[in-house]
């Protein structure tokens, strides 16, 4: 049996009931087959693959907090410190009721290769909790965040592990966590990114993932003789990534026509009104039904009956959550003439849907490359914190743009070099892996 297949079987056997983690590992290992087979003896002797699929450390902890009725609540807390070969662990904290160890491991595993692709010195990690911030008062969110950090603070630090936002974790949550970390340690250091601008945050971090997604998409189109201008763009999600993807899509001359949340989705034939969407989601923390109340020309669809992917478009950007775009959706998109897909979310496209896009000539860029602008800008926030300076919006945005263009060329070249031109999934996995593998090999058996 080949080394790649052996290690995949081992992952499934050793990590039962973690389907998202298996899926993320399978996609990476399949892409690496050609690289591994060329060096099989050496990688096998070093157990390089066994080591890369095994987290360096996994923290599981209890998070007790008191709700507004005086009732004690208990959530599960997680931090998976996956790989520190090229830098301190770096990756977000997801707060969503669906969070479990397998989900955090899939996200942490993806983060290793994503962070490597940014070209910046950051290792891979991820964390979170099954706490649901939706419908909670600010005091309840603060109580949860303080309790979460009261356990986690022992294991994080500006040079060891630097968490940030993800689903359900935005500026409010990061603020409460930062305050508690500072109180417990007495340290004013860049231990978290995505901080507010008044206490060490970076300009353009809020926009970075969505903007970066569009910068990379624009470069991918350009290198394939295409352009975003006047293209209809279908976007899912209505959170941090989706909002700024929509904003940058407009700025580049495209027309974003959809957004979605967990209860429903909106089709606005005139194009999504970003100011209205921001007011509903960032200020009121409301639902998308409020969008159609304010925009009578727009249509609202309940979740479950249909999805944004049924809308005719040129470009699709999934920006909500994992496995939100399946084979049936991919068929509908291709039948409607969609020619490019780039993932703003982590692993939003199922393996079958990805293969269908690739088999039908759709330009497809995976999340670990397309959404790397968020973590890249987090690394820029770390640099600013280290030098105790703040860069201008224009400087950070220009660096972000350069990083995204570079990422695309790196994966494009890796795909060509390893005989799979145009397969950006393989290119991203190979380019991300090679740097980490070299660092792990150089550092010996650790
Ligand atoms: P937010 O919490 O800001 O927004 C998430 C959006 O997706 C919301 O509209 C939410 O709807 C929807 N959503 C989440 N889970 C589900 C679900 N299970 N079913 C249907 N809809 C869902 O998160 P982000 O925008 O930050 O994250 C979106 C994706 O991008 C995630 O995959 C994340 O890992 C990834 N990502 C985020 C980065 C960042 O910098 N923030 C960086 C790189 C990737 P509702 O509010 O109703 O739950
Ligand atoms: O998935 C991701 O890359 C993020 N949620 C951002 C992580 C970070 O450290 O900024």
GROMACS .gro file of C-alpha atoms and ligand atoms in nm:
model
  504
    1UNK     CA    1   0.000   0.000   0.000
    2UNK     CA    2   0.131   0.348  -0.076
    3UNK     CA    3   0.252   0.564   0.212
    4UNK     CA    4  -0.022   0.821   0.145
    5UNK     CA    5  -0.301   0.560   0.167
    6UNK     CA    6  -0.148   0.405   0.477
    7UNK     CA    7  -0.140   0.737   0.658
    8UNK     CA    8  -0.496   0.823   0.554
    9UNK     CA    9  -0.620   0.488   0.690
   10UNK     CA   10  -0.428   0.553   1.011
   11UNK     CA   11  -0.593   0.894   1.051
   12UNK     CA   12  -0.939   0.741   1.010
   13UNK     CA   13  -0.863   0.461   1.255
   14UNK     CA   14  -0.705   0.685   1.518
   15UNK     CA   15  -0.957   0.968   1.497
   16UNK     CA   16  -1.298   0.803   1.485
   17UNK     CA   17  -1.613   1.010   1.431
   18UNK     CA   18  -1.426   1.313   1.296
   19UNK     CA   19  -1.550   1.323   0.934
   20UNK     CA   20  -1.448   1.685   0.865
   21UNK     CA   21  -1.093   1.612   0.982
   22UNK     CA   22  -1.078   1.300   0.761
   23UNK     CA   23  -1.204   1.506   0.466
   24UNK     CA   24  -0.942   1.779   0.512
   25UNK     CA   25  -0.662   1.522   0.547
   26UNK     CA   26  -0.780   1.326   0.242
   27UNK     CA   27  -0.781   1.633   0.020
   28UNK     CA   28  -0.430   1.731   0.124
   29UNK     CA   29  -0.282   1.379   0.104
   30UNK     CA   30  -0.436   1.315  -0.240
   31UNK     CA   31  -0.273   1.634  -0.368
   32UNK     CA   32   0.060   1.538  -0.216
   33UNK     CA   33   0.069   1.190  -0.371
   34UNK     CA   34   0.304   1.294  -0.652
   35UNK     CA   35   0.541   1.476  -0.413
   36UNK     CA   36   0.543   1.198  -0.156
   37UNK     CA   37   0.592   0.921  -0.409
   38UNK     CA   38   0.901   1.098  -0.544
   39UNK     CA   39   1.058   1.093  -0.194
   40UNK     CA   40   0.868   0.807  -0.035
   41UNK     CA   41   1.156   0.633   0.138
   42UNK     CA   42   1.282   0.943   0.313
   43UNK     CA   43   0.942   1.076   0.418
   44UNK     CA   44   0.842   0.731   0.543
   45UNK     CA   45   1.160   0.684   0.747
   46UNK     CA   46   1.108   1.027   0.905
   47UNK     CA   47   0.736   0.952   0.964
   48UNK     CA   48   0.684   1.298   0.817
   49UNK     CA   49   0.320   1.238   0.725
   50UNK     CA   50   0.231   1.073   1.057
   51UNK     CA   51   0.377   1.375   1.232
   52UNK     CA   52   0.207   1.634   1.015
   53UNK     CA   53  -0.141   1.481   1.065
   54UNK     CA   54  -0.094   1.462   1.444
   55UNK     CA   55  -0.140   1.782   1.645
   56UNK     CA   56   0.155   1.882   1.860
   57UNK     CA   57  -0.087   1.950   2.146
   58UNK     CA   58  -0.465   1.939   2.198
   59UNK     CA   59  -0.625   2.130   2.483
   60UNK     CA   60  -0.978   2.041   2.594
   61UNK     CA   61  -1.125   2.228   2.886
   62UNK     CA   62  -1.439   2.318   3.077
   63UNK     CA   63  -1.581   2.668   3.039
   64UNK     CA   64  -1.830   2.744   3.317
   65UNK     CA   65  -2.011   3.081   3.321
   66UNK     CA   66  -2.323   3.235   3.474
   67UNK     CA   67  -2.613   3.349   3.253
   68UNK     CA   68  -2.840   3.649   3.312
   69UNK     CA   69  -3.083   3.439   3.514
   70UNK     CA   70  -2.811   3.333   3.756
   71UNK     CA   71  -2.795   2.984   3.606
   72UNK     CA   72  -2.452   2.825   3.564
   73UNK     CA   73  -2.381   2.712   3.206
   74UNK     CA   74  -2.102   2.480   3.095
   75UNK     CA   75  -1.940   2.474   2.751
   76UNK     CA   76  -1.654   2.277   2.602
   77UNK     CA   77  -1.338   2.473   2.519
   78UNK     CA   78  -1.079   2.364   2.258
   79UNK     CA   79  -0.740   2.475   2.133
   80UNK     CA   80  -0.550   2.253   1.894
   81UNK     CA   81  -0.186   2.357   1.855
   82UNK     CA   82  -0.125   2.169   1.536
   83UNK     CA   83   0.213   2.260   1.395
   84UNK     CA   84   0.479   2.513   1.497
   85UNK     CA   85   0.749   2.425   1.242
   86UNK     CA   86   0.745   2.766   1.074
   87UNK     CA   87   0.622   2.993   1.352
   88UNK     CA   88   0.402   3.029   1.661
   89UNK     CA   89   0.062   2.860   1.638
   90UNK     CA   90  -0.180   3.097   1.466
   91UNK     CA   91  -0.548   3.060   1.389
   92UNK     CA   92  -0.894   3.165   1.493
   93UNK     CA   93  -1.141   3.071   1.764
   94UNK     CA   94  -1.481   2.946   1.644
   95UNK     CA   95  -1.784   2.997   1.869
   96UNK     CA   96  -2.074   2.796   1.730
   97UNK     CA   97  -2.295   2.517   1.873
   98UNK     CA   98  -2.165   2.275   1.608
   99UNK     CA   99  -1.805   2.298   1.733
  100UNK     CA  100  -1.641   1.971   1.839
  101UNK     CA  101  -1.286   1.837   1.839
  102UNK     CA  102  -1.308   1.702   1.482
  103UNK     CA  103  -1.412   2.041   1.345
  104UNK     CA  104  -1.134   2.222   1.530
  105UNK     CA  105  -0.883   1.964   1.402
  106UNK     CA  106  -0.996   2.005   1.041
  107UNK     CA  107  -0.963   2.382   1.074
  108UNK     CA  108  -0.625   2.356   1.249
  109UNK     CA  109  -0.493   2.117   0.984
  110UNK     CA  110  -0.600   2.349   0.701
  111UNK     CA  111  -0.441   2.638   0.886
  112UNK     CA  112  -0.093   2.478   0.869
  113UNK     CA  113  -0.086   2.494   0.489
  114UNK     CA  114  -0.274   2.824   0.463
  115UNK     CA  115  -0.032   2.996   0.696
  116UNK     CA  116   0.262   2.852   0.507
  117UNK     CA  117   0.119   2.989   0.179
  118UNK     CA  118   0.111   3.344   0.319
  119UNK     CA  119   0.493   3.338   0.320
  120UNK     CA  120   0.485   3.473   0.678
  121UNK     CA  121   0.630   3.298   0.988
  122UNK     CA  122   0.314   3.149   1.141
  123UNK     CA  123   0.237   2.791   1.241
  124UNK     CA  124  -0.106   2.628   1.242
  125UNK     CA  125  -0.363   2.622   1.523
  126UNK     CA  126  -0.733   2.659   1.586
  127UNK     CA  127  -0.970   2.669   1.879
  128UNK     CA  128  -1.317   2.754   1.993
  129UNK     CA  129  -1.618   2.635   2.182
  130UNK     CA  130  -1.971   2.505   2.137
  131UNK     CA  131  -2.090   2.830   2.299
  132UNK     CA  132  -2.346   3.015   2.082
  133UNK     CA  133  -2.310   3.395   2.104
  134UNK     CA  134  -2.639   3.439   1.915
  135UNK     CA  135  -2.913   3.579   2.137
  136UNK     CA  136  -2.680   3.625   2.436
  137UNK     CA  137  -2.650   3.958   2.617
  138UNK     CA  138  -2.317   4.144   2.612
  139UNK     CA  139  -2.270   4.051   2.977
  140UNK     CA  140  -2.320   3.682   2.904
  141UNK     CA  141  -2.073   3.696   2.614
  142UNK     CA  142  -1.823   3.869   2.843
  143UNK     CA  143  -1.874   3.609   3.116
  144UNK     CA  144  -1.809   3.329   2.867
  145UNK     CA  145  -1.503   3.499   2.713
  146UNK     CA  146  -1.348   3.568   3.053
  147UNK     CA  147  -1.397   3.209   3.163
  148UNK     CA  148  -1.260   3.075   2.833
  149UNK     CA  149  -0.941   3.282   2.866
  150UNK     CA  150  -0.903   3.207   3.235
  151UNK     CA  151  -0.815   2.854   3.128
  152UNK     CA  152  -0.655   2.921   2.789
  153UNK     CA  153  -0.423   3.205   2.898
  154UNK     CA  154  -0.171   2.951   3.036
  155UNK     CA  155  -0.107   2.812   2.690
  156UNK     CA  156  -0.104   3.120   2.464
  157UNK     CA  157   0.128   3.420   2.419
  158UNK     CA  158   0.265   3.658   2.158
  159UNK     CA  159   0.552   3.418   2.074
  160UNK     CA  160   0.378   3.086   2.137
  161UNK     CA  161   0.015   3.085   2.019
  162UNK     CA  162  -0.187   3.379   1.889
  163UNK     CA  163  -0.563   3.317   1.849
  164UNK     CA  164  -0.800   3.542   1.651
  165UNK     CA  165  -1.158   3.553   1.521
  166UNK     CA  166  -1.359   3.301   1.321
  167UNK     CA  167  -1.731   3.218   1.307
  168UNK     CA  168  -1.900   3.382   1.608
  169UNK     CA  169  -1.582   3.552   1.727
  170UNK     CA  170  -1.554   3.915   1.623
  171UNK     CA  171  -1.421   4.239   1.770
  172UNK     CA  172  -1.649   4.223   2.076
  173UNK     CA  173  -1.532   3.874   2.179
  174UNK     CA  174  -1.165   3.948   2.107
  175UNK     CA  175  -1.192   4.262   2.323
  176UNK     CA  176  -1.327   4.071   2.624
  177UNK     CA  177  -1.067   3.797   2.580
  178UNK     CA  178  -0.782   4.045   2.549
  179UNK     CA  179  -0.891   4.231   2.862
  180UNK     CA  180  -0.899   3.910   3.064
  181UNK     CA  181  -0.560   3.793   2.931
  182UNK     CA  182  -0.406   4.127   3.027
  183UNK     CA  183  -0.562   4.116   3.372
  184UNK     CA  184  -0.438   3.763   3.440
  185UNK     CA  185  -0.086   3.804   3.306
  186UNK     CA  186  -0.016   4.175   3.341
  187UNK     CA  187   0.120   4.165   2.987
  188UNK     CA  188   0.025   4.416   2.717
  189UNK     CA  189   0.130   4.202   2.423
  190UNK     CA  190   0.002   4.092   2.083
  191UNK     CA  191  -0.150   3.767   2.213
  192UNK     CA  192  -0.464   3.796   2.002
  193UNK     CA  193  -0.526   3.951   1.661
  194UNK     CA  194  -0.836   4.118   1.529
  195UNK     CA  195  -0.813   4.358   1.823
  196UNK     CA  196  -0.986   4.697   1.828
  197UNK     CA  197  -0.790   4.985   1.679
  198UNK     CA  198  -0.760   5.164   2.016
  199UNK     CA  199  -0.567   4.877   2.177
  200UNK     CA  200  -0.330   4.734   1.918
  201UNK     CA  201  -0.551   4.617   1.632
  202UNK     CA  202  -0.445   4.660   1.270
  203UNK     CA  203  -0.625   4.875   1.018
  204UNK     CA  204  -0.769   4.658   0.739
  205UNK     CA  205  -0.782   4.339   0.951
  206UNK     CA  206  -1.163   4.357   0.957
  207UNK     CA  207  -1.177   4.380   0.578
  208UNK     CA  208  -0.881   4.151   0.509
  209UNK     CA  209  -1.036   3.809   0.445
  210UNK     CA  210  -1.308   3.938   0.211
  211UNK     CA  211  -1.079   4.183   0.035
  212UNK     CA  212  -0.806   3.921   0.003
  213UNK     CA  213  -1.053   3.675  -0.149
  214UNK     CA  214  -1.135   3.926  -0.421
  215UNK     CA  215  -0.769   4.018  -0.480
  216UNK     CA  216  -0.685   3.653  -0.534
  217UNK     CA  217  -0.993   3.592  -0.749
  218UNK     CA  218  -0.902   3.893  -0.966
  219UNK     CA  219  -0.549   3.758  -1.015
  220UNK     CA  220  -0.675   3.408  -1.097
  221UNK     CA  221  -0.913   3.552  -1.357
  222UNK     CA  222  -0.646   3.780  -1.503
  223UNK     CA  223  -0.405   3.491  -1.549
  224UNK     CA  224  -0.681   3.304  -1.732
  225UNK     CA  225  -0.770   3.594  -1.965
  226UNK     CA  226  -1.080   3.694  -1.769
  227UNK     CA  227  -1.197   3.986  -1.555
  228UNK     CA  228  -1.433   4.058  -1.264
  229UNK     CA  229  -1.578   4.368  -1.429
  230UNK     CA  230  -1.955   4.343  -1.492
  231UNK     CA  231  -1.965   3.982  -1.370
  232UNK     CA  232  -2.254   3.859  -1.159
  233UNK     CA  233  -2.123   3.717  -0.832
  234UNK     CA  234  -2.308   3.485  -0.597
  235UNK     CA  235  -2.187   3.497  -0.236
  236UNK     CA  236  -2.304   3.296   0.066
  237UNK     CA  237  -2.277   3.408   0.428
  238UNK     CA  238  -2.349   3.746   0.581
  239UNK     CA  239  -2.068   3.767   0.832
  240UNK     CA  240  -1.722   3.917   0.839
  241UNK     CA  241  -1.591   3.741   0.528
  242UNK     CA  242  -1.905   3.778   0.314
  243UNK     CA  243  -1.963   4.148   0.393
  244UNK     CA  244  -1.614   4.259   0.288
  245UNK     CA  245  -1.612   4.024  -0.011
  246UNK     CA  246  -1.930   4.197  -0.127
  247UNK     CA  247  -1.777   4.539  -0.067
  248UNK     CA  248  -1.459   4.463  -0.263
  249UNK     CA  249  -1.656   4.289  -0.540
  250UNK     CA  250  -1.840   4.617  -0.600
  251UNK     CA  251  -1.512   4.812  -0.591
  252UNK     CA  252  -1.363   4.587  -0.860
  253UNK     CA  253  -1.663   4.643  -1.088
  254UNK     CA  254  -1.849   4.319  -1.018
  255UNK     CA  255  -2.211   4.278  -0.914
  256UNK     CA  256  -2.266   4.070  -0.597
  257UNK     CA  257  -2.633   3.966  -0.590
  258UNK     CA  258  -2.675   3.729  -0.292
  259UNK     CA  259  -2.595   3.674   0.074
  260UNK     CA  260  -2.718   3.422   0.332
  261UNK     CA  261  -2.730   3.333   0.699
  262UNK     CA  262  -2.836   3.019   0.881
  263UNK     CA  263  -3.207   3.101   0.851
  264UNK     CA  264  -3.235   3.217   0.491
  265UNK     CA  265  -3.087   3.390   0.188
  266UNK     CA  266  -3.138   3.703  -0.016
  267UNK     CA  267  -3.133   3.757  -0.392
  268UNK     CA  268  -3.113   4.124  -0.481
  269UNK     CA  269  -3.122   4.166  -0.862
  270UNK     CA  270  -2.993   4.525  -0.824
  271UNK     CA  271  -2.693   4.398  -0.627
  272UNK     CA  272  -2.647   4.374  -0.249
  273UNK     CA  273  -2.664   4.703  -0.060
  274UNK     CA  274  -2.353   4.673   0.160
  275UNK     CA  275  -2.436   4.964   0.389
  276UNK     CA  276  -2.773   4.809   0.468
  277UNK     CA  277  -2.622   4.464   0.520
  278UNK     CA  278  -2.359   4.607   0.756
  279UNK     CA  279  -2.623   4.793   0.955
  280UNK     CA  280  -2.829   4.473   0.997
  281UNK     CA  281  -2.541   4.237   1.076
  282UNK     CA  282  -2.268   4.450   1.237
  283UNK     CA  283  -2.479   4.698   1.430
  284UNK     CA  284  -2.816   4.536   1.503
  285UNK     CA  285  -2.697   4.171   1.495
  286UNK     CA  286  -3.027   4.108   1.312
  287UNK     CA  287  -3.163   3.861   1.053
  288UNK     CA  288  -3.175   3.890   0.675
  289UNK     CA  289  -3.554   3.926   0.671
  290UNK     CA  290  -3.481   4.286   0.770
  291UNK     CA  291  -3.290   4.332   0.444
  292UNK     CA  292  -3.591   4.257   0.224
  293UNK     CA  293  -3.814   4.475   0.438
  294UNK     CA  294  -3.587   4.767   0.347
  295UNK     CA  295  -3.534   4.662  -0.018
  296UNK     CA  296  -3.867   4.559  -0.176
  297UNK     CA  297  -3.697   4.457  -0.503
  298UNK     CA  298  -3.503   4.184  -0.323
  299UNK     CA  299  -3.628   3.829  -0.261
  300UNK     CA  300  -3.598   3.630   0.063
  301UNK     CA  301  -3.582   3.249   0.069
  302UNK     CA  302  -3.597   3.034   0.380
  303UNK     CA  303  -3.293   2.813   0.439
  304UNK     CA  304  -3.356   2.450   0.351
  305UNK     CA  305  -3.588   2.508   0.055
  306UNK     CA  306  -3.310   2.622  -0.180
  307UNK     CA  307  -2.964   2.780  -0.171
  308UNK     CA  308  -2.788   3.081  -0.324
  309UNK     CA  309  -2.618   2.846  -0.572
  310UNK     CA  310  -2.942   2.821  -0.773
  311UNK     CA  311  -2.899   3.185  -0.884
  312UNK     CA  312  -2.745   3.233  -1.230
  313UNK     CA  313  -2.396   3.379  -1.200
  314UNK     CA  314  -2.046   3.400  -1.347
  315UNK     CA  315  -1.852   3.365  -1.022
  316UNK     CA  316  -1.941   3.191  -0.693
  317UNK     CA  317  -1.776   3.273  -0.359
  318UNK     CA  318  -1.888   3.050  -0.069
  319UNK     CA  319  -1.821   3.249   0.251
  320UNK     CA  320  -2.031   3.084   0.525
  321UNK     CA  321  -1.921   2.740   0.649
  322UNK     CA  322  -1.789   2.391   0.566
  323UNK     CA  323  -1.964   2.167   0.312
  324UNK     CA  324  -2.224   2.429   0.221
  325UNK     CA  325  -2.178   2.366  -0.154
  326UNK     CA  326  -2.238   2.006  -0.265
  327UNK     CA  327  -2.241   1.817  -0.593
  328UNK     CA  328  -2.598   1.914  -0.675
  329UNK     CA  329  -2.511   2.281  -0.620
  330UNK     CA  330  -2.201   2.246  -0.836
  331UNK     CA  331  -2.410   2.098  -1.118
  332UNK     CA  332  -2.656   2.388  -1.095
  333UNK     CA  333  -2.374   2.645  -1.102
  334UNK     CA  334  -2.203   2.487  -1.403
  335UNK     CA  335  -2.534   2.453  -1.589
  336UNK     CA  336  -2.593   2.824  -1.528
  337UNK     CA  337  -2.256   2.924  -1.675
  338UNK     CA  338  -2.049   2.984  -1.360
  339UNK     CA  339  -1.682   2.978  -1.463
  340UNK     CA  340  -1.495   3.055  -1.138
  341UNK     CA  341  -1.527   2.954  -0.772
  342UNK     CA  342  -1.305   3.077  -0.488
  343UNK     CA  343  -1.359   2.972  -0.127
  344UNK     CA  344  -1.391   3.247   0.133
  345UNK     CA  345  -1.495   2.996   0.399
  346UNK     CA  346  -1.287   2.697   0.512
  347UNK     CA  347  -1.369   2.383   0.309
  348UNK     CA  348  -1.717   2.505   0.198
  349UNK     CA  349  -1.711   2.282  -0.112
  350UNK     CA  350  -1.749   1.905  -0.077
  351UNK     CA  351  -1.485   1.686  -0.247
  352UNK     CA  352  -1.738   1.566  -0.507
  353UNK     CA  353  -1.837   1.924  -0.590
  354UNK     CA  354  -1.472   2.029  -0.619
  355UNK     CA  355  -1.400   1.742  -0.857
  356UNK     CA  356  -1.707   1.831  -1.063
  357UNK     CA  357  -1.591   2.192  -1.099
  358UNK     CA  358  -1.244   2.082  -1.201
  359UNK     CA  359  -1.377   1.826  -1.449
  360UNK     CA  360  -1.593   2.096  -1.607
  361UNK     CA  361  -1.319   2.354  -1.654
  362UNK     CA  362  -1.431   2.586  -1.373
  363UNK     CA  363  -1.142   2.786  -1.222
  364UNK     CA  364  -1.141   2.666  -0.861
  365UNK     CA  365  -0.932   2.812  -0.579
  366UNK     CA  366  -0.943   2.640  -0.238
  367UNK     CA  367  -0.996   2.828   0.089
  368UNK     CA  368  -0.649   2.770   0.224
  369UNK     CA  369  -0.525   3.002  -0.051
  370UNK     CA  370  -0.829   3.219  -0.126
  371UNK     CA  371  -0.913   3.314   0.233
  372UNK     CA  372  -0.553   3.345   0.356
  373UNK     CA  373  -0.575   3.725   0.355
  374UNK     CA  374  -0.731   3.722   0.702
  375UNK     CA  375  -0.454   3.533   0.875
  376UNK     CA  376  -0.189   3.711   0.667
  377UNK     CA  377  -0.316   4.044   0.795
  378UNK     CA  378  -0.322   3.898   1.145
  379UNK     CA  379   0.049   3.830   1.099
  380UNK     CA  380   0.090   4.193   0.992
  381UNK     CA  381  -0.091   4.290   1.314
  382UNK     CA  382   0.164   4.080   1.508
  383UNK     CA  383   0.449   4.266   1.333
  384UNK     CA  384   0.297   4.603   1.421
  385UNK     CA  385   0.250   4.494   1.784
  386UNK     CA  386   0.612   4.377   1.804
  387UNK     CA  387   0.748   4.706   1.679
  388UNK     CA  388   0.483   4.900   1.877
  389UNK     CA  389   0.376   5.093   1.569
  390UNK     CA  390   0.062   5.112   1.355
  391UNK     CA  391   0.068   5.116   0.980
  392UNK     CA  392  -0.180   5.311   0.765
  393UNK     CA  393  -0.478   5.140   0.604
  394UNK     CA  394  -0.317   5.191   0.263
  395UNK     CA  395   0.008   5.026   0.372
  396UNK     CA  396  -0.163   4.719   0.519
  397UNK     CA  397  -0.402   4.690   0.223
  398UNK     CA  398  -0.113   4.716  -0.026
  399UNK     CA  399   0.078   4.442   0.155
  400UNK     CA  400  -0.235   4.225   0.164
  401UNK     CA  401  -0.281   4.269  -0.209
  402UNK     CA  402   0.083   4.175  -0.272
  403UNK     CA  403   0.050   3.867  -0.052
  404UNK     CA  404  -0.265   3.744  -0.231
  405UNK     CA  405  -0.111   3.791  -0.577
  406UNK     CA  406   0.199   3.606  -0.459
  407UNK     CA  407  -0.007   3.319  -0.317
  408UNK     CA  408  -0.181   3.272  -0.649
  409UNK     CA  409   0.146   3.264  -0.843
  410UNK     CA  410   0.304   3.023  -0.595
  411UNK     CA  411   0.024   2.772  -0.624
  412UNK     CA  412  -0.003   2.818  -0.999
  413UNK     CA  413   0.369   2.749  -1.038
  414UNK     CA  414   0.360   2.452  -0.798
  415UNK     CA  415   0.075   2.301  -1.000
  416UNK     CA  416   0.271   2.343  -1.323
  417UNK     CA  417   0.594   2.208  -1.171
  418UNK     CA  418   0.425   1.892  -1.047
  419UNK     CA  419   0.238   1.822  -1.370
  420UNK     CA  420  -0.112   1.933  -1.275
  421UNK     CA  421  -0.141   2.274  -1.440
  422UNK     CA  422  -0.463   2.456  -1.353
  423UNK     CA  423  -0.533   2.232  -1.053
  424UNK     CA  424  -0.513   2.502  -0.787
  425UNK     CA  425  -0.615   2.263  -0.509
  426UNK     CA  426  -0.307   2.050  -0.575
  427UNK     CA  427  -0.091   2.359  -0.625
  428UNK     CA  428  -0.197   2.511  -0.291
  429UNK     CA  429  -0.148   2.189  -0.097
  430UNK     CA  430   0.191   2.118  -0.252
  431UNK     CA  431   0.327   2.472  -0.212
  432UNK     CA  432   0.200   2.493   0.148
  433UNK     CA  433   0.336   2.150   0.237
  434UNK     CA  434   0.688   2.184   0.093
  435UNK     CA  435   0.786   2.474   0.320
  436UNK     CA  436   0.651   2.307   0.634
  437UNK     CA  437   0.809   1.971   0.541
  438UNK     CA  438   1.147   2.134   0.488
  439UNK     CA  439   1.129   2.311   0.826
  440UNK     CA  440   1.018   1.992   1.004
  441UNK     CA  441   1.297   1.792   0.844
  442UNK     CA  442   1.559   2.053   0.936
  443UNK     CA  443   1.441   2.061   1.299
  444UNK     CA  444   1.480   1.687   1.350
  445UNK     CA  445   1.248   1.445   1.526
  446UNK     CA  446   1.029   1.679   1.733
  447LIG     P1  447  -1.917   3.512   1.093
  447LIG     O1  448  -1.958   3.453   1.220
  447LIG     O2  449  -1.886   3.658   1.087
  447LIG     O3  450  -2.025   3.483   0.979
  447LIG     C1  451  -2.061   3.353   0.945
  447LIG     C2  452  -2.175   3.358   0.846
  447LIG     O4  453  -2.199   3.228   0.796
  447LIG     C3  454  -2.304   3.406   0.909
  447LIG     O5  455  -2.381   3.469   0.811
  447LIG     C4  456  -2.368   3.274   0.955
  447LIG     O6  457  -2.508   3.281   0.969
  447LIG     C5  458  -2.328   3.182   0.842
  447LIG     N1  459  -2.315   3.047   0.896
  447LIG     C6  460  -2.227   3.004   0.987
  447LIG     N2  461  -2.244   2.874   1.016
  447LIG     C7  462  -2.347   2.835   0.940
  447LIG     C8  463  -2.411   2.713   0.924
  447LIG     N3  464  -2.375   2.602   0.994
  447LIG     N4  465  -2.514   2.707   0.836
  447LIG     C9  466  -2.551   2.818   0.766
  447LIG     N5  467  -2.493   2.937   0.778
  447LIG    C10  468  -2.392   2.946   0.863
  447LIG     O7  469  -1.791   3.426   1.044
  447LIG     P2  470  -1.683   3.462   0.933
  447LIG     O8  471  -1.743   3.544   0.825
  447LIG     O9  472  -1.564   3.513   1.004
  447LIG    O10  473  -1.646   3.316   0.879
  447LIG    C11  474  -1.707   3.258   0.766
  447LIG    C12  475  -1.618   3.148   0.711
  447LIG    O11  476  -1.491   3.204   0.672
  447LIG    C13  477  -1.584   3.036   0.807
  447LIG    O12  478  -1.568   2.916   0.734
  447LIG    C14  479  -1.449   3.077   0.863
  447LIG    O13  480  -1.378   2.967   0.912
  447LIG    C15  481  -1.386   3.135   0.739
  447LIG     N6  482  -1.274   3.228   0.757
  447LIG    C16  483  -1.285   3.338   0.836
  447LIG    C17  484  -1.179   3.426   0.847
  447LIG    C18  485  -1.188   3.552   0.925
  447LIG    O14  486  -1.092   3.628   0.923
  447LIG     N7  487  -1.297   3.582   0.991
  447LIG    C19  488  -1.051   3.400   0.779
  447LIG    C20  489  -1.054   3.285   0.691
  447LIG    C21  490  -1.161   3.202   0.684
  447LIG     P3  491  -2.570   3.296   1.116
  447LIG    O15  492  -2.527   3.431   1.164
  447LIG    O16  493  -2.718   3.285   1.096
  447LIG    O17  494  -2.514   3.185   1.197
  448LIG     O1  495  -0.955   3.062   0.917
  448LIG     C1  496  -0.880   3.158   0.935
  448LIG     O2  497  -0.778   3.174   0.870
  448LIG     C2  498  -0.918   3.257   1.037
  448LIG     N1  499  -1.024   3.243   1.099
  448LIG     C3  500  -0.826   3.373   1.068
  448LIG     C4  501  -0.718   3.330   1.163
  448LIG     C5  502  -0.631   3.442   1.214
  448LIG     O3  503  -0.543   3.409   1.294
  448LIG     O4  504  -0.646   3.558   1.175
   0.00000   0.00000   0.00000
